[in-house]
PDB file of C-alpha atoms in Angstrom:
ATOM      1  CA  UNK A  19       0.000   0.000   0.000  1.00 48.00           C
ATOM      2  CA  UNK A  20       2.781   2.511   0.824  1.00 49.00           C
ATOM      3  CA  UNK A  21       4.452   1.827  -2.500  1.00 48.00           C
ATOM      4  CA  UNK A  22       1.150   2.357  -4.387  1.00 48.00           C
ATOM      5  CA  UNK A  23       0.406   5.680  -2.609  1.00 46.00           C
ATOM      6  CA  UNK A  24       3.871   7.003  -3.306  1.00 51.00           C
ATOM      7  CA  UNK A  25       3.575   6.013  -6.957  1.00 51.00           C
ATOM      8  CA  UNK A  26       0.132   7.789  -7.291  1.00 55.00           C
ATOM      9  CA  UNK A  27       1.459  10.985  -5.716  1.00 62.00           C
ATOM     10  CA  UNK A  28       4.364  10.913  -8.092  1.00 60.00           C
ATOM     11  CA  UNK A  29       2.075  10.532 -11.114  1.00 57.00           C
ATOM     12  CA  UNK A  30      -0.119  13.341  -9.873  1.00 63.00           C
ATOM     13  CA  UNK A  31       2.850  15.680  -9.532  1.00 68.00           C
ATOM     14  CA  UNK A  32       4.042  14.810 -13.017  1.00 62.00           C
ATOM     15  CA  UNK A  33       0.570  15.478 -14.396  1.00 58.00           C
ATOM     16  CA  UNK A  34       0.341  18.847 -12.668  1.00 67.00           C
ATOM     17  CA  UNK A  35       3.796  19.819 -13.868  1.00 68.00           C
ATOM     18  CA  UNK A  36       2.846  18.934 -17.435  1.00 61.00           C
ATOM     19  CA  UNK A  37      -0.359  21.015 -17.279  1.00 54.00           C
ATOM     20  CA  UNK A  38       1.532  23.940 -15.786  1.00 62.00           C
ATOM     21  CA  UNK A  39       4.171  23.792 -18.529  1.00 62.00           C
ATOM     22  CA  UNK A  40       1.534  23.760 -21.238  1.00 54.00           C
ATOM     23  CA  UNK A  41      -0.396  26.616 -19.633  1.00 55.00           C
ATOM     24  CA  UNK A  42       2.694  28.762 -19.515  1.00 56.00           C
ATOM     25  CA  UNK A  43       3.087  28.769 -23.289  1.00 52.00           C
ATOM     26  CA  UNK A  44       2.151  32.106 -24.980  1.00 45.00           C
ATOM     27  CA  UNK A  45      -0.343  30.785 -27.495  1.00 50.00           C
ATOM     28  CA  UNK A  46      -3.562  29.284 -26.194  1.00 50.00           C
ATOM     29  CA  UNK A  47      -4.205  25.780 -27.430  1.00 51.00           C
ATOM     30  CA  UNK A  48      -6.206  22.749 -26.649  1.00 56.00           C
ATOM     31  CA  UNK A  49      -4.316  21.223 -23.757  1.00 51.00           C
ATOM     32  CA  UNK A  50      -6.158  17.945 -23.413  1.00 60.00           C
ATOM     33  CA  UNK A  51      -4.539  16.074 -26.351  1.00 60.00           C
ATOM     34  CA  UNK A  52      -1.070  16.896 -25.077  1.00 59.00           C
ATOM     35  CA  UNK A  53      -1.999  16.075 -21.507  1.00 51.00           C
ATOM     36  CA  UNK A  54      -3.404  12.726 -22.580  1.00 62.00           C
ATOM     37  CA  UNK A  55      -0.273  11.961 -24.664  1.00 64.00           C
ATOM     38  CA  UNK A  56       2.026  12.918 -21.799  1.00 59.00           C
ATOM     39  CA  UNK A  57       0.005  10.816 -19.384  1.00 56.00           C
ATOM     40  CA  UNK A  58       0.181   7.827 -21.728  1.00 63.00           C
ATOM     41  CA  UNK A  59       3.947   8.155 -21.907  1.00 61.00           C
ATOM     42  CA  UNK A  60       4.150   8.408 -18.124  1.00 54.00           C
ATOM     43  CA  UNK A  61       1.988   5.317 -17.728  1.00 57.00           C
ATOM     44  CA  UNK A  62       4.092   3.445 -20.317  1.00 53.00           C
ATOM     45  CA  UNK A  63       7.305   4.331 -18.525  1.00 49.00           C
ATOM     46  CA  UNK A  64       5.949   3.231 -15.176  1.00 50.00           C
ATOM     47  CA  UNK A  65       4.443   0.065 -16.635  1.00 54.00           C
ATOM     48  CA  UNK A  66       7.879  -0.733 -17.978  1.00 54.00           C
ATOM     49  CA  UNK A  67       9.294  -0.062 -14.529  1.00 54.00           C
ATOM     50  CA  UNK A  68       6.677  -2.283 -12.919  1.00 51.00           C
ATOM     51  CA  UNK A  69       7.425  -5.024 -15.429  1.00 50.00           C
ATOM     52  CA  UNK A  70      11.171  -4.795 -14.823  1.00 53.00           C
ATOM     53  CA  UNK A  71      10.645  -4.855 -11.072  1.00 50.00           C
ATOM     54  CA  UNK A  72       8.300  -7.824 -11.345  1.00 49.00           C
ATOM     55  CA  UNK A  73      10.758  -9.642 -13.621  1.00 48.00           C
ATOM     56  CA  UNK A  74      13.552  -8.996 -11.136  1.00 52.00           C
ATOM     57  CA  UNK A  75      11.473 -10.438  -8.315  1.00 45.00           C
ATOM     58  CA  UNK A  76      10.605 -13.473 -10.434  1.00 45.00           C
ATOM     59  CA  UNK A  77      14.275 -14.036 -11.285  1.00 45.00           C
ATOM     60  CA  UNK A  78      15.256 -13.738  -7.639  1.00 45.00           C
ATOM     61  CA  UNK A  79      12.731 -16.433  -6.827  1.00 46.00           C
ATOM     62  CA  UNK A  80      13.298 -18.685  -9.815  1.00 44.00           C
ATOM     63  CA  UNK A  81      17.113 -18.674 -10.148  1.00 44.00           C
ATOM     64  CA  UNK A  82      17.801 -20.055  -6.658  1.00 44.00           C
ATOM     65  CA  UNK A  83      15.127 -22.662  -7.250  1.00 39.00           C
ATOM     66  CA  UNK A  84      16.764 -23.656 -10.518  1.00 41.00           C
ATOM     67  CA  UNK A  85      20.170 -23.799  -8.875  1.00 39.00           C
ATOM     68  CA  UNK A  86      18.882 -25.899  -6.035  1.00 40.00           C
ATOM     69  CA  UNK A  87      16.970 -28.133  -8.402  1.00 39.00           C
ATOM     70  CA  UNK A  88      20.067 -28.600 -10.533  1.00 44.00           C
ATOM     71  CA  UNK A  89      22.114 -29.566  -7.499  1.00 43.00           C
ATOM     72  CA  UNK A  90      19.389 -31.883  -6.342  1.00 45.00           C
ATOM     73  CA  UNK A  91      19.438 -33.541  -9.726  1.00 45.00           C
ATOM     74  CA  UNK A  92      22.941 -34.861  -9.043  1.00 45.00           C
ATOM     75  CA  UNK A  93      23.419 -38.369  -7.785  1.00 47.00           C
ATOM     76  CA  UNK A  94      23.236 -38.143  -3.996  1.00 51.00           C
ATOM     77  CA  UNK A  95      26.397 -39.184  -2.163  1.00 50.00           C
ATOM     78  CA  UNK A  96      26.442 -42.630  -0.657  1.00 46.00           C
ATOM     79  CA  UNK A  97      26.286 -42.324   3.109  1.00 50.00           C
ATOM     80  CA  UNK A  98      25.163 -45.755   4.130  1.00 54.00           C
ATOM     81  CA  UNK A  99      28.468 -47.556   3.681  1.00 46.00           C
ATOM     82  CA  UNK A 100      28.395 -51.190   4.788  1.00 51.00           C
ATOM     83  CA  UNK A 101      30.052 -51.660   8.157  1.00 55.00           C
ATOM     84  CA  UNK A 102      33.037 -54.041   7.838  1.00 49.00           C
ATOM     85  CA  UNK A 103      32.903 -57.056  10.015  1.00 51.00           C
ATOM     86  CA  UNK A 104      35.583 -57.054  12.690  1.00 52.00           C
ATOM     87  CA  UNK A 105      35.331 -60.812  13.059  1.00 57.00           C
ATOM     88  CA  UNK A 106      36.873 -62.766  10.154  1.00 53.00           C
ATOM     89  CA  UNK A 107      34.778 -65.393   8.557  1.00 56.00           C
ATOM     90  CA  UNK A 108      35.496 -68.795  10.017  1.00 56.00           C
ATOM     91  CA  UNK A 109      37.739 -70.951   7.904  1.00 61.00           C
ATOM     92  CA  UNK A 110      38.386 -74.591   8.222  1.00 58.00           C
ATOM     93  CA  UNK A 111      41.637 -75.357  10.060  1.00 59.00           C
ATOM     94  CA  UNK A 112      43.787 -77.579   7.867  1.00 59.00           C
ATOM     95  CA  UNK A 113      44.456 -80.881   9.469  1.00 56.00           C
ATOM     96  CA  UNK A 114      48.105 -81.803   9.905  1.00 48.00           C
ATOM     97  CA  UNK A 115      48.773 -85.463   9.182  1.00 53.00           C
ATOM     98  CA  UNK A 116      50.361 -87.248  12.095  1.00 50.00           C
ATOM     99  CA  UNK A 117      52.408 -90.379  11.661  1.00 49.00           C
ATOM    100  CA  UNK A 118      51.215 -93.291  13.755  1.00 56.00           C
ATOM    101  CA  UNK A 119      53.323 -94.314  16.718  1.00 55.00           C
ATOM    102  CA  UNK A 120      55.800 -97.074  15.829  1.00 60.00           C
ATOM    103  CA  UNK A 121      54.802-100.499  17.059  1.00 64.00           C
ATOM    104  CA  UNK A 122      58.280-101.955  16.550  1.00 67.00           C
ATOM    105  CA  UNK A 123      61.867-100.765  16.103  1.00 71.00           C
ATOM    106  CA  UNK A 124      62.595-103.601  13.728  1.00 74.00           C
ATOM    107  CA  UNK A 125      61.518-101.511  10.720  1.00 77.00           C
ATOM    108  CA  UNK A 126      62.124 -97.879   9.694  1.00 76.00           C
ATOM    109  CA  UNK A 127      59.651 -95.433  11.236  1.00 77.00           C
ATOM    110  CA  UNK A 128      58.045 -93.539   8.369  1.00 75.00           C
ATOM    111  CA  UNK A 129      57.219 -89.855   8.542  1.00 76.00           C
ATOM    112  CA  UNK A 130      54.798 -88.205   6.155  1.00 70.00           C
ATOM    113  CA  UNK A 131      55.372 -87.646   3.327  1.00 73.00           C
ATOM    114  CA  UNK A 132      57.836 -90.468   2.758  1.00 76.00           C
ATOM    115  CA  UNK A 133      60.549 -89.520   5.251  1.00 82.00           C
ATOM    116  CA  UNK A 134      61.980 -91.974   7.763  1.00 78.00           C
ATOM    117  CA  UNK A 135      63.610 -91.515  11.148  1.00 81.00           C
ATOM    118  CA  UNK A 136      67.337 -92.286  10.957  1.00 79.00           C
ATOM    119  CA  UNK A 137      68.295 -91.498  14.557  1.00 82.00           C
ATOM    120  CA  UNK A 138      66.691 -90.606  17.866  1.00 81.00           C
ATOM    121  CA  UNK A 139      68.087 -89.514  21.219  1.00 78.00           C
ATOM    122  CA  UNK A 140      65.624 -90.257  24.008  1.00 68.00           C
ATOM    123  CA  UNK A 141      68.213 -89.478  26.683  1.00 60.00           C
ATOM    124  CA  UNK A 142      68.641 -91.285  29.965  1.00 58.00           C
ATOM    125  CA  UNK A 143      66.253 -93.969  31.084  1.00 58.00           C
ATOM    126  CA  UNK A 144      63.545 -92.696  33.405  1.00 59.00           C
ATOM    127  CA  UNK A 145      63.612 -95.990  35.299  1.00 61.00           C
ATOM    128  CA  UNK A 146      67.387 -95.771  35.812  1.00 62.00           C
ATOM    129  CA  UNK A 147      68.605 -92.137  35.796  1.00 62.00           C
ATOM    130  CA  UNK A 148      72.152 -93.293  36.583  1.00 64.00           C
ATOM    131  CA  UNK A 149      72.329 -95.300  33.384  1.00 66.00           C
ATOM    132  CA  UNK A 150      74.441 -93.837  30.574  1.00 66.00           C
ATOM    133  CA  UNK A 151      72.550 -91.934  27.891  1.00 71.00           C
ATOM    134  CA  UNK A 152      71.914 -93.754  24.691  1.00 80.00           C
ATOM    135  CA  UNK A 153      70.558 -93.128  21.219  1.00 86.00           C
ATOM    136  CA  UNK A 154      68.964 -95.192  18.494  1.00 88.00           C
ATOM    137  CA  UNK A 155      70.164 -95.230  14.889  1.00 89.00           C
ATOM    138  CA  UNK A 156      68.912 -96.957  11.760  1.00 88.00           C
ATOM    139  CA  UNK A 157      71.081 -99.825  10.564  1.00 89.00           C
ATOM    140  CA  UNK A 158      70.607 -99.867   6.800  1.00 88.00           C
ATOM    141  CA  UNK A 159      71.701-103.511   6.596  1.00 90.00           C
ATOM    142  CA  UNK A 160      68.998-104.897   8.875  1.00 88.00           C
ATOM    143  CA  UNK A 161      66.458-102.096   8.262  1.00 86.00           C
ATOM    144  CA  UNK A 162      66.015-101.834  12.021  1.00 87.00           C
ATOM    145  CA  UNK A 163      67.163 -99.560  14.849  1.00 88.00           C
ATOM    146  CA  UNK A 164      70.129-100.375  17.062  1.00 89.00           C
ATOM    147  CA  UNK A 165      71.062 -98.692  20.351  1.00 89.00           C
ATOM    148  CA  UNK A 166      74.343 -96.803  20.736  1.00 90.00           C
ATOM    149  CA  UNK A 167      75.635 -95.575  24.157  1.00 89.00           C
ATOM    150  CA  UNK A 168      76.098 -91.934  23.203  1.00 89.00           C
ATOM    151  CA  UNK A 169      73.995 -88.838  23.931  1.00 88.00           C
ATOM    152  CA  UNK A 170      74.338 -87.608  20.347  1.00 89.00           C
ATOM    153  CA  UNK A 171      74.117 -89.778  17.231  1.00 91.00           C
ATOM    154  CA  UNK A 172      73.757 -88.481  13.661  1.00 91.00           C
ATOM    155  CA  UNK A 173      73.648 -91.030  10.841  1.00 92.00           C
ATOM    156  CA  UNK A 174      75.355 -90.131   7.561  1.00 93.00           C
ATOM    157  CA  UNK A 175      73.049 -89.578   4.532  1.00 91.00           C
ATOM    158  CA  UNK A 176      74.356 -92.824   3.079  1.00 86.00           C
ATOM    159  CA  UNK A 177      76.400 -95.717   4.369  1.00 86.00           C
ATOM    160  CA  UNK A 178      76.936 -96.872   7.934  1.00 92.00           C
ATOM    161  CA  UNK A 179      78.930 -94.080   9.626  1.00 95.00           C
ATOM    162  CA  UNK A 180      77.464 -92.289  12.646  1.00 93.00           C
ATOM    163  CA  UNK A 181      78.755 -89.044  14.198  1.00 94.00           C
ATOM    164  CA  UNK A 182      78.647 -89.339  18.001  1.00 92.00           C
ATOM    165  CA  UNK A 183      79.776 -87.377  21.050  1.00 90.00           C
ATOM    166  CA  UNK A 184      81.201 -88.702  24.320  1.00 87.00           C
ATOM    167  CA  UNK A 185      78.990 -89.636  27.247  1.00 80.00           C
ATOM    168  CA  UNK A 186      79.686 -86.226  28.833  1.00 79.00           C
ATOM    169  CA  UNK A 187      79.079 -84.440  25.504  1.00 75.00           C
ATOM    170  CA  UNK A 188      82.766 -83.824  24.768  1.00 83.00           C
ATOM    171  CA  UNK A 189      84.772 -84.987  21.773  1.00 89.00           C
ATOM    172  CA  UNK A 190      83.687 -86.088  18.319  1.00 92.00           C
ATOM    173  CA  UNK A 191      83.626 -89.739  17.390  1.00 94.00           C
ATOM    174  CA  UNK A 192      82.819 -91.607  14.179  1.00 95.00           C
ATOM    175  CA  UNK A 193      81.087 -94.951  14.718  1.00 94.00           C
ATOM    176  CA  UNK A 194      81.045 -97.616  12.001  1.00 94.00           C
ATOM    177  CA  UNK A 195      77.889 -99.708  12.425  1.00 92.00           C
ATOM    178  CA  UNK A 196      79.427-102.586  10.510  1.00 93.00           C
ATOM    179  CA  UNK A 197      82.402-103.034  12.837  1.00 93.00           C
ATOM    180  CA  UNK A 198      80.996-101.210  15.903  1.00 92.00           C
ATOM    181  CA  UNK A 199      84.344 -99.439  16.187  1.00 94.00           C
ATOM    182  CA  UNK A 200      84.664 -95.737  17.077  1.00 94.00           C
ATOM    183  CA  UNK A 201      87.459 -93.332  16.096  1.00 94.00           C
ATOM    184  CA  UNK A 202      87.842 -89.950  17.850  1.00 94.00           C
ATOM    185  CA  UNK A 203      89.172 -87.226  15.538  1.00 93.00           C
ATOM    186  CA  UNK A 204      88.477 -84.491  18.134  1.00 90.00           C
ATOM    187  CA  UNK A 205      88.811 -84.523  21.897  1.00 87.00           C
ATOM    188  CA  UNK A 206      87.440 -81.003  22.361  1.00 83.00           C
ATOM    189  CA  UNK A 207      83.905 -80.021  23.202  1.00 82.00           C
ATOM    190  CA  UNK A 208      81.881 -79.961  20.015  1.00 84.00           C
ATOM    191  CA  UNK A 209      78.283 -79.285  19.122  1.00 83.00           C
ATOM    192  CA  UNK A 210      75.783 -79.700  16.316  1.00 85.00           C
ATOM    193  CA  UNK A 211      77.577 -82.268  14.115  1.00 90.00           C
ATOM    194  CA  UNK A 212      76.301 -82.148  10.536  1.00 91.00           C
ATOM    195  CA  UNK A 213      77.110 -84.295   7.530  1.00 94.00           C
ATOM    196  CA  UNK A 214      77.745 -83.051   4.021  1.00 94.00           C
ATOM    197  CA  UNK A 215      75.135 -84.257   1.478  1.00 93.00           C
ATOM    198  CA  UNK A 216      77.468 -86.979   0.185  1.00 93.00           C
ATOM    199  CA  UNK A 217      78.598 -88.081   3.657  1.00 92.00           C
ATOM    200  CA  UNK A 218      82.272 -87.378   2.948  1.00 94.00           C
ATOM    201  CA  UNK A 219      82.767 -84.597   5.519  1.00 94.00           C
ATOM    202  CA  UNK A 220      81.563 -83.520   8.941  1.00 94.00           C
ATOM    203  CA  UNK A 221      81.041 -79.986  10.225  1.00 91.00           C
ATOM    204  CA  UNK A 222      81.064 -79.369  13.980  1.00 89.00           C
ATOM    205  CA  UNK A 223      80.921 -76.260  16.151  1.00 85.00           C
ATOM    206  CA  UNK A 224      83.900 -75.667  18.470  1.00 83.00           C
ATOM    207  CA  UNK A 225      83.328 -73.886  21.772  1.00 78.00           C
ATOM    208  CA  UNK A 226      86.091 -73.944  24.382  1.00 72.00           C
ATOM    209  CA  UNK A 227      84.662 -72.611  27.622  1.00 70.00           C
ATOM    210  CA  UNK A 228      88.090 -72.424  29.273  1.00 69.00           C
ATOM    211  CA  UNK A 229      89.807 -70.283  26.641  1.00 70.00           C
ATOM    212  CA  UNK A 230      86.716 -68.727  25.041  1.00 67.00           C
ATOM    213  CA  UNK A 231      87.759 -69.963  21.619  1.00 72.00           C
ATOM    214  CA  UNK A 232      84.825 -70.288  19.246  1.00 75.00           C
ATOM    215  CA  UNK A 233      84.603 -71.492  15.669  1.00 81.00           C
ATOM    216  CA  UNK A 234      84.033 -74.595  13.596  1.00 84.00           C
ATOM    217  CA  UNK A 235      85.940 -77.523  12.157  1.00 88.00           C
ATOM    218  CA  UNK A 236      85.626 -79.607   8.999  1.00 91.00           C
ATOM    219  CA  UNK A 237      86.423 -83.279   9.684  1.00 93.00           C
ATOM    220  CA  UNK A 238      87.269 -86.106   7.299  1.00 95.00           C
ATOM    221  CA  UNK A 239      85.496 -89.110   8.887  1.00 93.00           C
ATOM    222  CA  UNK A 240      87.717 -91.674   7.158  1.00 93.00           C
ATOM    223  CA  UNK A 241      91.201 -90.217   7.654  1.00 93.00           C
ATOM    224  CA  UNK A 242      90.364 -88.257  10.806  1.00 92.00           C
ATOM    225  CA  UNK A 243      91.869 -85.019   9.423  1.00 93.00           C
ATOM    226  CA  UNK A 244      90.563 -81.869  11.126  1.00 90.00           C
ATOM    227  CA  UNK A 245      90.526 -78.373   9.591  1.00 90.00           C
ATOM    228  CA  UNK A 246      89.640 -75.856  12.345  1.00 86.00           C
ATOM    229  CA  UNK A 247      88.451 -72.302  11.711  1.00 82.00           C
ATOM    230  CA  UNK A 248      88.336 -70.033  14.746  1.00 79.00           C
ATOM    231  CA  UNK A 249      86.278 -66.844  14.831  1.00 77.00           C
ATOM    232  CA  UNK A 250      87.472 -63.506  16.215  1.00 71.00           C
ATOM    233  CA  UNK A 251      84.981 -62.799  19.001  1.00 67.00           C
ATOM    234  CA  UNK A 252      85.969 -59.126  19.153  1.00 68.00           C
ATOM    235  CA  UNK A 253      85.041 -58.729  15.503  1.00 71.00           C
ATOM    236  CA  UNK A 254      82.125 -61.161  15.377  1.00 68.00           C
ATOM    237  CA  UNK A 255      80.395 -61.134  18.724  1.00 71.00           C
ATOM    238  CA  UNK A 256      77.990 -63.884  19.724  1.00 68.00           C
ATOM    239  CA  UNK A 257      76.181 -63.493  23.032  1.00 65.00           C
ATOM    240  CA  UNK A 258      74.125 -66.638  22.628  1.00 62.00           C
ATOM    241  CA  UNK A 259      74.660 -70.296  21.815  1.00 65.00           C
ATOM    242  CA  UNK A 260      75.952 -69.811  18.274  1.00 69.00           C
ATOM    243  CA  UNK A 261      76.346 -72.883  16.113  1.00 70.00           C
ATOM    244  CA  UNK A 262      77.605 -73.333  12.571  1.00 71.00           C
ATOM    245  CA  UNK A 263      75.936 -75.271   9.807  1.00 69.00           C
TER     246      UNK A 263
END
C-alpha cells in the first residue's frame, strides 16, 4: 500500500507539472490532447518499470530454485556404507597329518610324506637315571634300529657311519655300524655335528669354555683329518649359543 500511494502521488505531480508547462506557453491551445499523450507516456514508462521490477522479483525467486533443483538432480552421495565385520569369517583349520606311533623298532619309522627316522636320542632312562645316555640309529643292513651308548648320534646320509659325542658331551667320534668301532678325531667339546650331502665330511661347532675360543671344524670321517676355523669374538660377537651349519 505505501508503494502504491507514493507512486500515485508521483504521477499526480508529473501530471500537474505537465499542465503547468503547457499553460505557460504564450499561445492558447487545446491542452487535453497533449496532456493525454504525456500521461500515456508516463503510464508506459511506469508500466515498464513495474514489469522490470516484477521480472527482477521473479528471477530472484526462480534462479535459486533452478540452482537448487540442478544440485538436487545430481546423484546423492552414498552415506550408508556397509560396516566391515571385525570378526573374520570362520575358515576350516587344515588338518596336519600325524604319523602313527611305531609299534616296533625292527623296521624304519616312516614320517609323512615319505621320510623316515634315521636317529633318535631319548636321553637317559627314566627308570634308571644313573644309566648312561643312549641313542637309536637306523642300521641300513637290517632295516632296524640299534642302540648306541652316546647322547648324540647323527647317521650319515648314506652308508653306515654315525657321528657321536662322548657320554659327557665332549669330543667327536665316528662310529662304524658294521664293525661297531669308534674313532675320535676331536677330543674337544663340540656341538651340532652335521654331515655333508654326500657323507664325505663332517662340520662341527667348536666352543672352548676355558679359553673362550669359538669357531668350527671340517672333519674327514675316514682319515680323521681336522681343519679348524676359529672366529674372532671381538670382531664377530655372539652373546648366545651360536652354532655353525
